[in-house]
Amino acid sequence: MPKIIVADINSEIKILLDQEWQNTNDSLEVVVNQKHFKLVPTKNNIHIPYVFKGKQQVNVQIYNIEQSKSFSAIPLWMSILPPLIAIVMALLFKEVFSALFVGLFSGTLIIYSFQEGSILTAFFKAIFAISDTYIIQSLTDSGHISIIVFSMLIGAMVNLITKNGGMQGVVNKLSKFANSHRSGQLVTWILGVLIFFDDYANTLVVGNTMRPVTDKLKISREKLAYIVDSTAAPVASIAMITTWIGIELSYIQSATSQINIIESPYSIFLNSLPTRFYPFFTLFFILMLVIMKRDFGPMYKAEKRSRTGERNPENIVSKEKLNEEESIHISENIPTRWYNAGIPVLIVILGTFAGLIYTGWDTTIWNDSNIAFGTKLSHIIGSSDSYLALLWSSLSAVLVAAALSISQGILNLKKTIDALVSGFKTMLTAILILILAWALADITKDMHTADFISNLLIATDVPPEFLPTFTFILSALIAFSTGSSWGTMAILYPLILPASWALCHSAGMNNIESMNIFYITVSAILAGSVLGDHCSPISDTTILSSLASSCNHIEHVRTQLPYALTVGSVAIFAGLLPAAYGVSSWLLIPLGFTILFLIVKFIGKRY
């Protein structure tokens, strides 16, 4: 019998044959609950398709040999409870760790309650199964371990190039060009785009560095916080080499493994990039506000106040956030040389690309003159091992950053190692969320949650073209309530992606049409989580943006919210909906840019 029996799911009963029937090529007649099957053994086993229902007994008979077994099948609707409980917990307590843990426990408790006669036994088995089954299972996956190591290496590199003054050197080079109200904001935007590999590093470095410059140019702290916040996650979520990429690849893989899609997670990531409308539109919207010197809503009032020299009270934040801010400060005697950051970052970018080409290289494809260059490259990258490429490039970058720090006498060996270890620690929170999320994804896979959602969507006859928009809004609401874009992705990717695949096929779409919706849904989950994260007053990046800009936190949220919702609305109506109906992103992105330009021109006011 299956280890976990869920009702109304196509399953199977496996019969292990005794030695006298092994190695036979003849079909055997098997009777299961009075239903007859003629089956040929495979590897000394017989696999009988069966759909379990409620509480009953299975009777299996081969010739004169008969066996019976009783079972209690878990109702399929219960499979939605673990992720649903995780979401509700996150909404109520604004905390992702406890939400994921309680979601895990609810899943294991349901499983063992239907297997054990005693609720007390089921309770303790459920508690222990969280660690000895699901967490260990998530950590024995080589892909998962690769993601953890890569994330730690990137965290170490970011911390080291901060401590050796390299990142400050990049900032100093660009801040010289900030000499007017417009150029000050433009330089802040450029810095936000250039520090693309980590949203925390982006927020803290850009905010703290540009604050004295923007104060001098009478740019409001609210506007600085908005630019800092809105060039952090959006840039990190669309750049191809960031602390986000490994996390997202693992979530995509956990979803695709449920529906047997052969395409690699990295290829899916690349194909989903053109429909990540919210991040692209946000970056363009900021640029329009800066270039056209216009604002609207609460931000306009904040900018007007700043011109008169009046400022809101500075923000008060927790000691934990202050510690994070202090971690980016460097000693005054450390030289700020831009290449100490530029070279390691370039190695990560070029090294990853080289690794993808190396691991996916196919001479037959490359030498085929009938295939276009772009198609060749796409095929090679799609066939590559992205985990190996990311590991090689990140380790190389860490070694080069360490060599640059030591060889120039900026940091000694001990301080270099300390900086690397501190960088590892910065990724601990993300890794803990990842491990719990992987475990929860395994629970939902075992309980066939995706089947339940798919059946529900099919039964309610939701048009597949509406699914990306629905997903975008749901993702934004969860991220707003939890303050965590990563926690949101952890919950939604394993649930929504398999459901989107099933829904498309039930609507009669072929594989190409289904993959189009699938790619857009991948984008919608990430983009929605970034939108919700921007709007949430309890989001880490929102709080850190207020902190780094010394802006009153509530004022930052209040002034940013109308802008985020404006861009989010354009992303739906000029992006997700038409894209799902097959309109090309090459048309939709310029359309969205035009709409945002007109909004700034006709609604925005010059100050």
XYZ file of C-alpha atoms in Angstrom:
607
model
C 0.000 0.000 0.000
C 1.202 3.609 -0.466
C 2.844 5.058 2.630
C 0.451 8.026 2.585
C -3.030 7.217 1.275
C -5.024 10.164 -0.084
C -8.585 9.728 -1.361
C -9.668 10.328 -4.974
C -6.109 10.305 -6.378
C -4.842 7.929 -9.061
C -2.595 5.684 -6.991
C -1.460 2.087 -7.046
C -1.150 -1.060 -5.000
C 2.147 -2.893 -5.328
C 2.278 -6.694 -4.995
C 5.645 -8.286 -4.138
C 5.849 -11.725 -5.720
C 7.182 -14.822 -3.966
C 10.149 -16.636 -5.473
C 7.980 -19.227 -7.259
C 6.394 -16.469 -9.421
C 9.475 -14.366 -9.987
C 11.059 -13.982 -13.452
C 7.818 -14.944 -15.179
C 6.863 -13.171 -18.388
C 3.295 -14.401 -18.315
C 0.433 -12.156 -17.303
C -1.196 -12.934 -13.978
C -4.855 -12.491 -13.184
C -5.283 -10.322 -10.128
C -8.615 -9.633 -8.436
C -8.843 -6.438 -6.355
C -12.167 -6.000 -4.540
C -13.876 -8.179 -7.177
C -12.331 -6.192 -10.071
C -10.218 -8.295 -12.448
C -6.818 -7.257 -13.890
C -4.433 -9.135 -16.207
C -0.942 -7.777 -15.566
C 2.654 -8.778 -16.419
C 5.106 -8.494 -13.476
C 7.809 -5.820 -13.667
C 10.996 -6.497 -11.679
C 9.187 -9.147 -9.614
C 6.404 -6.700 -8.735
C 2.881 -6.130 -9.950
C 1.584 -2.545 -9.945
C -2.201 -2.251 -9.863
C -3.828 1.145 -10.514
C -6.249 2.002 -7.726
C -8.204 5.006 -6.440
C -8.651 4.896 -2.662
C -11.920 6.033 -1.112
C -12.639 6.874 2.523
C -12.338 4.047 5.047
C -12.502 0.559 3.615
C -10.708 -2.762 3.119
C -8.686 -3.813 0.093
C -8.895 -7.496 -0.824
C -6.282 -8.808 -3.282
C -6.415 -12.310 -4.761
C -4.060 -14.132 -7.162
C -5.335 -17.637 -7.932
C -6.006 -19.219 -4.548
C -3.841 -16.810 -2.527
C -5.678 -13.936 -0.870
C -4.668 -10.981 1.346
C -6.646 -8.142 2.903
C -5.686 -4.811 4.383
C -7.720 -2.018 5.936
C -7.012 1.671 5.448
C -8.316 5.169 6.121
C -7.707 7.516 3.189
C -7.046 11.170 3.912
C -9.822 13.261 2.276
C -8.293 15.253 -0.587
C -9.697 18.547 0.707
C -7.519 18.189 3.816
C -4.427 18.548 1.648
C -5.035 22.303 1.435
C -4.877 22.678 5.233
C -1.056 22.743 5.764
C -0.342 25.629 3.339
C -3.601 27.364 4.272
C -2.749 27.194 7.976
C 0.735 28.536 7.163
C -0.825 31.485 5.303
C -3.368 32.239 8.048
C -0.681 32.007 10.734
C 1.486 34.413 8.775
C -1.448 36.818 8.435
C -2.260 36.701 12.148
C 1.204 36.771 13.669
C 3.195 38.542 10.912
C 5.959 35.957 11.257
C 7.107 33.439 8.629
C 9.092 30.891 10.692
C 6.288 29.944 13.080
C 3.795 29.978 10.175
C 5.828 27.478 8.143
C 6.490 25.297 11.197
C 2.807 25.139 12.207
C 1.904 24.411 8.579
C 4.391 21.535 8.630
C 3.060 20.169 11.910
C -0.550 20.312 10.729
C 0.426 18.272 7.674
C 2.285 15.557 9.596
C -0.511 15.425 12.204
C -3.128 14.826 9.495
C -0.987 12.092 7.925
C -0.367 10.184 11.164
C -3.907 10.682 12.485
C -5.144 8.536 9.603
C -2.389 5.939 10.095
C -2.377 5.486 13.867
C -5.075 4.228 16.165
C -4.109 6.558 19.022
C -4.181 10.353 18.675
C -1.384 10.580 21.268
C 0.879 8.352 19.163
C -0.040 10.346 16.070
C 0.817 13.612 17.870
C 4.358 12.549 18.817
C 5.045 10.875 15.466
C 3.901 14.070 13.740
C 6.276 16.206 15.820
C 9.248 13.913 15.186
C 8.465 13.513 11.466
C 9.038 17.236 10.925
C 12.737 16.777 11.645
C 13.500 13.106 10.980
C 11.534 12.902 7.717
C 10.745 16.180 6.023
C 13.602 18.479 7.093
C 16.194 15.719 6.590
C 14.575 14.851 3.253
C 14.845 18.484 2.124
C 18.536 18.570 3.113
C 19.513 15.323 1.374
C 18.643 16.779 -2.023
C 21.895 17.763 -3.786
C 20.189 20.694 -5.520
C 18.987 22.057 -2.190
C 22.459 21.779 -0.673
C 23.888 23.562 -3.733
C 21.452 26.446 -3.183
C 22.435 26.740 0.482
C 26.169 26.769 -0.309
C 25.717 29.268 -3.155
C 23.619 31.592 -0.966
C 26.239 31.480 1.794
C 29.073 32.201 -0.662
C 27.234 35.186 -2.176
C 26.477 36.494 1.329
C 30.177 36.144 2.199
C 31.276 37.944 -0.968
C 28.832 40.825 -0.409
C 30.038 41.275 3.163
C 33.727 41.091 2.208
C 33.513 43.647 -0.631
C 31.664 45.903 1.811
C 34.325 45.527 4.520
C 37.253 46.032 2.136
C 35.800 49.349 0.935
C 35.132 48.169 -2.609
C 31.405 48.821 -2.583
C 31.920 52.230 -0.995
C 34.407 52.977 -3.779
C 31.746 52.261 -6.439
C 29.325 54.554 -4.599
C 31.925 57.328 -4.230
C 32.702 57.260 -7.941
C 29.084 57.819 -8.858
C 28.090 60.253 -6.069
C 30.442 62.884 -7.597
C 27.896 63.326 -10.403
C 25.093 64.323 -7.993
C 25.060 68.129 -8.084
C 21.377 69.031 -8.554
C 17.950 67.943 -7.338
C 17.414 65.813 -10.449
C 20.962 64.413 -10.763
C 20.989 63.496 -7.048
C 17.931 61.277 -7.527
C 19.273 59.946 -10.826
C 22.588 58.889 -9.255
C 20.660 57.196 -6.418
C 18.621 55.294 -9.021
C 21.760 54.283 -10.962
C 23.436 53.036 -7.771
C 20.316 51.035 -6.923
C 20.443 49.359 -10.325
C 24.202 48.691 -10.199
C 24.136 47.039 -6.747
C 21.870 44.351 -8.145
C 23.091 41.177 -6.472
C 21.513 41.628 -3.029
C 18.520 43.718 -1.927
C 19.777 44.210 1.654
C 23.210 45.397 0.482
C 21.497 47.664 -2.044
C 19.204 49.236 0.556
C 21.774 49.831 3.273
C 24.675 50.946 1.093
C 22.743 53.276 -1.217
C 20.583 54.774 1.542
C 23.409 55.502 3.946
C 25.787 56.775 1.274
C 23.391 59.042 -0.594
C 21.567 60.479 2.450
C 24.114 63.309 3.102
C 24.133 64.104 -0.634
C 20.324 64.175 -0.978
C 19.964 66.237 2.217
C 22.310 68.826 0.754
C 20.295 68.893 -2.487
C 16.977 69.212 -0.539
C 15.620 65.868 -1.708
C 13.113 64.577 0.847
C 14.023 61.588 2.981
C 10.736 60.017 1.838
C 11.807 60.238 -1.810
C 15.245 58.824 -0.992
C 13.654 55.919 0.913
C 11.285 55.268 -2.019
C 14.090 55.173 -4.598
C 16.228 52.978 -2.319
C 13.358 50.573 -1.551
C 12.110 50.392 -5.141
C 15.501 49.661 -6.681
C 16.314 46.912 -4.161
C 13.953 43.937 -4.569
C 12.865 44.813 -8.157
C 16.473 44.791 -9.382
C 17.427 41.707 -7.341
C 14.340 39.886 -8.641
C 15.136 40.355 -12.350
C 18.949 40.270 -12.423
C 20.307 36.865 -13.400
C 23.033 36.678 -10.740
C 21.718 37.580 -7.274
C 21.086 36.144 -3.831
C 17.511 35.583 -5.086
C 18.277 33.393 -8.089
C 19.248 30.255 -6.179
C 16.180 30.469 -3.957
C 13.859 30.925 -6.898
C 15.411 28.074 -8.882
C 14.811 25.713 -5.966
C 11.155 26.759 -5.689
C 10.635 26.304 -9.429
C 12.297 22.889 -9.323
C 10.107 21.733 -6.409
C 7.058 22.628 -8.509
C 8.206 21.200 -11.852
C 9.179 17.881 -10.250
C 5.487 17.368 -9.432
C 4.366 17.691 -13.046
C 7.353 16.124 -14.841
C 8.377 19.174 -16.887
C 11.761 18.354 -18.436
C 12.855 21.979 -18.917
C 15.548 23.085 -16.464
C 14.672 25.586 -13.691
C 17.194 28.091 -15.100
C 15.612 27.930 -18.547
C 12.162 28.506 -16.990
C 13.610 31.461 -15.065
C 15.010 32.981 -18.290
C 11.747 32.437 -20.182
C 9.747 34.083 -17.387
C 11.907 37.239 -17.307
C 10.119 39.167 -20.100
C 6.785 39.014 -18.217
C 8.063 40.324 -14.866
C 6.150 43.514 -15.492
C 6.007 44.984 -11.980
C 9.811 45.158 -11.417
C 10.437 46.562 -14.918
C 7.612 49.090 -14.639
C 8.728 50.172 -11.152
C 12.264 50.969 -12.324
C 10.923 52.929 -15.314
C 8.336 54.756 -13.177
C 11.029 56.033 -10.784
C 13.091 57.197 -13.752
C 10.119 59.153 -15.153
C 9.444 60.800 -11.770
C 13.096 61.866 -11.555
C 13.596 63.046 -15.137
C 10.267 64.889 -15.359
C 10.675 66.346 -11.839
C 7.091 65.443 -10.935
C 5.391 63.710 -8.018
C 1.832 63.187 -6.797
C -0.015 62.278 -3.617
C 1.774 62.266 -0.249
C 5.188 62.182 -1.966
C 4.506 65.550 -3.634
C 3.779 67.102 -0.229
C 6.945 65.546 1.242
C 9.061 66.950 -1.596
C 7.469 70.370 -1.186
C 8.192 70.324 2.563
C 11.787 69.357 1.877
C 12.292 72.406 -0.346
C 11.426 74.628 2.650
C 13.890 72.767 4.884
C 11.167 71.125 7.016
C 11.637 67.448 7.846
C 9.558 64.763 9.492
C 10.818 63.061 12.696
C 13.520 60.523 12.007
C 12.702 56.883 12.207
C 13.102 54.769 15.342
C 13.865 51.115 14.689
C 14.768 48.013 16.632
C 18.273 47.168 17.844
C 18.382 44.269 15.364
C 17.927 46.630 12.446
C 20.538 48.993 13.883
C 22.976 46.091 14.073
C 22.324 45.361 10.384
C 23.031 48.999 9.551
C 26.243 48.987 11.593
C 27.445 45.924 9.698
C 27.992 48.015 6.555
C 30.210 50.651 8.229
C 33.939 50.421 7.532
C 36.958 51.912 9.238
C 38.058 55.378 8.102
C 41.586 54.157 7.280
C 40.335 51.590 4.728
C 40.836 52.757 1.112
C 37.699 52.844 -1.018
C 38.801 51.335 -4.335
C 35.912 50.540 -6.673
C 37.659 47.620 -8.384
C 37.778 45.644 -5.104
C 34.015 45.223 -5.564
C 33.881 45.443 -9.349
C 36.252 42.551 -10.061
C 34.528 39.937 -7.787
C 31.074 40.953 -9.053
C 32.281 40.690 -12.661
C 33.689 37.231 -11.897
C 30.310 36.094 -10.557
C 28.519 37.382 -13.667
C 30.982 36.152 -16.310
C 31.825 32.985 -14.341
C 28.193 31.931 -14.112
C 27.680 32.518 -17.816
C 30.850 30.543 -18.646
C 29.749 27.739 -16.307
C 26.345 27.551 -17.974
C 27.962 27.306 -21.414
C 30.479 24.682 -20.213
C 27.939 22.402 -18.490
C 25.361 22.693 -21.270
C 27.731 22.551 -24.264
C 26.443 20.488 -27.184
C 28.754 20.369 -30.218
C 25.990 19.043 -32.488
C 23.728 21.988 -31.709
C 26.543 24.543 -31.964
C 27.742 23.289 -35.364
C 24.249 23.132 -36.873
C 24.149 26.044 -39.347
C 20.337 25.830 -39.614
C 19.870 26.975 -36.020
C 20.009 30.683 -35.153
C 22.646 31.887 -32.668
C 20.034 32.904 -30.067
C 18.340 29.503 -30.305
C 21.701 27.736 -29.914
C 22.513 29.774 -26.815
C 19.047 29.206 -25.350
C 19.336 25.435 -25.918
C 22.808 25.251 -24.363
C 21.831 27.283 -21.291
C 18.588 25.335 -20.982
C 20.575 22.067 -20.913
C 23.174 23.365 -18.453
C 23.664 22.599 -14.770
C 22.940 26.010 -13.232
C 23.780 24.811 -9.725
C 27.343 23.922 -10.707
C 27.767 27.208 -12.599
C 26.559 29.241 -9.613
C 28.777 27.326 -7.178
C 31.906 27.697 -9.312
C 31.418 31.408 -9.971
C 30.509 32.335 -6.377
C 33.467 30.422 -4.905
C 35.819 32.019 -7.455
C 34.500 35.476 -6.572
C 34.972 34.874 -2.836
C 38.575 33.702 -3.366
C 39.374 36.694 -5.593
C 37.758 39.151 -3.142
C 39.805 37.624 -0.300
C 43.011 37.780 -2.385
C 42.396 41.452 -3.252
C 41.757 42.332 0.401
C 44.870 40.563 1.728
C 47.309 41.399 -1.087
C 46.657 45.149 -0.774
C 46.987 45.047 3.008
C 43.398 46.298 3.456
C 42.438 43.381 5.710
C 44.666 40.761 7.299
C 43.861 37.068 7.054
C 41.912 36.980 10.325
C 39.739 39.979 9.440
C 39.097 38.569 5.973
C 37.948 35.252 7.419
C 35.818 37.081 10.019
C 34.165 39.096 7.220
C 33.452 35.902 5.271
C 31.982 34.150 8.318
C 29.836 37.211 9.102
C 28.638 37.070 5.499
C 27.633 33.441 5.966
C 25.613 34.453 9.008
C 23.678 37.101 7.058
C 22.125 34.318 4.962
C 21.006 32.230 7.940
C 17.482 33.670 8.024
C 16.956 32.995 4.322
C 18.335 29.460 4.639
C 16.046 28.639 7.569
C 13.038 29.865 5.581
C 14.241 27.769 2.653
C 14.563 24.551 4.659
C 11.098 24.940 6.203
C 9.658 25.864 2.807
C 11.206 22.798 1.155
C 9.801 20.605 3.905
C 6.332 22.153 3.514
C 6.577 21.654 -0.262
C 7.295 17.940 0.349
C 4.238 17.710 2.619
C 2.011 19.296 -0.032
C 3.479 16.916 -2.617
C 2.781 13.849 -0.447
C -0.769 15.048 0.265
C -1.442 15.993 -3.394
C -2.360 19.595 -2.580
C -1.677 20.676 -6.161
C -4.231 18.081 -7.351
C -6.844 19.547 -5.032
C -6.211 23.122 -6.245
C -6.163 21.952 -9.857
C -9.460 20.119 -9.451
C -10.963 23.164 -7.740
C -9.862 25.531 -10.498
C -11.093 23.152 -13.179
C -14.455 22.673 -11.415
C -14.988 26.435 -11.063
C -14.114 26.837 -14.757
C -11.577 29.643 -14.195
C -10.152 30.710 -17.581
C -6.414 29.864 -17.591
C -5.695 33.381 -18.899
C -6.964 34.863 -15.607
C -4.701 32.699 -13.461
C -1.536 34.912 -13.626
C -3.535 37.988 -12.550
C -5.219 36.079 -9.731
C -1.812 34.728 -8.664
C -0.231 38.211 -8.757
C -2.945 39.658 -6.470
C -2.856 36.665 -4.079
C 0.938 36.825 -3.888
C 0.835 40.572 -3.162
C -1.725 40.106 -0.357
C 0.292 37.349 1.336
C 3.559 39.322 1.062
C 1.852 42.440 2.426
C 0.540 40.497 5.396
C 3.755 38.616 6.154
C 6.341 41.200 5.121
C 8.298 38.459 3.355
C 8.570 38.041 -0.397
C 10.650 34.874 0.048
C 8.122 33.379 2.459
C 5.370 34.128 -0.063
C 7.257 32.435 -2.883
C 7.945 29.461 -0.616
C 4.223 28.963 -0.035
C 2.872 29.673 -3.528
C 5.378 28.209 -6.006
C 4.758 24.514 -5.117
C 0.971 25.079 -5.081
C 0.160 27.383 -7.982
C 2.594 26.182 -10.664
C 1.330 22.554 -10.823
C -2.242 23.879 -10.659
C -1.617 26.216 -13.609
C -0.273 23.319 -15.678
C -3.288 21.119 -14.939
C -5.760 23.965 -15.523
C -4.288 24.796 -18.945
C -4.449 21.190 -20.122
C -8.008 20.748 -18.842
C -8.965 23.804 -20.919
C -7.655 22.053 -24.033
C -4.402 23.988 -24.407
C -1.416 22.293 -26.001
C 2.009 22.155 -24.333
C 3.294 25.370 -25.970
C 0.213 27.375 -24.897
C 0.348 25.827 -21.421
C 4.041 26.740 -21.041
C 3.228 30.350 -21.942
C 0.750 30.562 -19.030
C 3.226 28.647 -16.852
C 6.037 31.169 -17.507
C 3.740 34.126 -16.795
C 2.534 32.484 -13.559
C 6.163 32.020 -12.454
C 6.636 35.768 -13.024
C 3.353 36.674 -11.317
C 4.270 34.940 -8.058
C 7.607 36.724 -7.819
C 6.339 40.127 -9.019
C 3.318 40.001 -6.685
C 5.518 39.148 -3.724
C 7.734 42.163 -4.521
C 4.672 44.443 -4.727
C 3.311 43.197 -1.397
C 6.750 43.497 0.149
C 6.927 47.149 -0.994
C 3.562 48.020 0.514
C 4.071 46.180 3.810
C 5.078 48.180 6.904
C 6.555 45.010 8.437
C 8.788 44.107 5.493
C 12.543 43.920 6.190
C 13.498 45.908 3.111
C 10.856 48.551 3.849
C 12.146 48.952 7.404
C 15.784 48.954 6.295
C 15.013 51.575 3.638
C 13.518 53.829 6.314
C 16.514 53.165 8.535
C 19.178 53.742 5.891
C 17.456 56.948 4.736
C 16.721 58.155 8.309
C 13.099 58.583 7.227
C 10.090 58.207 9.493
C 8.938 54.658 8.793
C 5.197 55.345 8.592
C 5.855 58.310 6.304
C 7.912 56.069 4.033
C 5.109 53.511 3.803
C 2.449 56.208 3.338
C 4.318 57.989 0.522
C 5.396 54.798 -1.249
C 2.031 53.001 -1.192
C 0.233 55.070 -3.911
C 3.215 54.665 -6.252
C 3.449 50.891 -5.721
C -0.302 50.391 -6.258
C -0.241 52.568 -9.401
C 2.540 50.491 -10.953
C 0.882 47.250 -9.783
C -2.380 48.192 -11.548
C -0.555 48.992 -14.798
C 1.328 45.677 -14.476
C -2.024 43.837 -14.405
C -3.944 45.631 -17.163
C -1.058 46.420 -19.523
C 1.008 43.342 -18.684
C -0.303 40.137 -17.147
C -3.795 39.997 -18.669
C -2.854 40.684 -22.308
C 0.327 38.557 -21.991
C -1.790 35.576 -20.908
C -3.827 35.990 -24.105
C -0.637 35.771 -26.160
C 0.332 39.423 -26.653
C 4.118 39.736 -26.895
C 6.117 41.328 -24.074
C 7.939 43.329 -26.761
C 4.656 45.214 -27.235
C 3.432 45.194 -23.634
C 6.547 46.613 -21.960
C 6.578 49.732 -24.227
C 2.804 50.019 -23.703
C 3.242 49.932 -19.911
C 6.060 52.481 -20.119
C 3.831 54.791 -22.192
C 0.951 54.542 -19.702
C 3.279 55.292 -16.789
C 4.758 58.244 -18.680
C 1.265 59.653 -19.228
C 0.348 59.120 -15.550
C 3.429 61.043 -14.414
C 2.861 63.771 -17.013
C -0.845 64.411 -16.337
C -1.259 63.429 -12.658
C 2.181 64.398 -11.366
C 2.869 67.981 -10.308
C 6.116 69.873 -10.667
C 7.601 71.079 -7.399
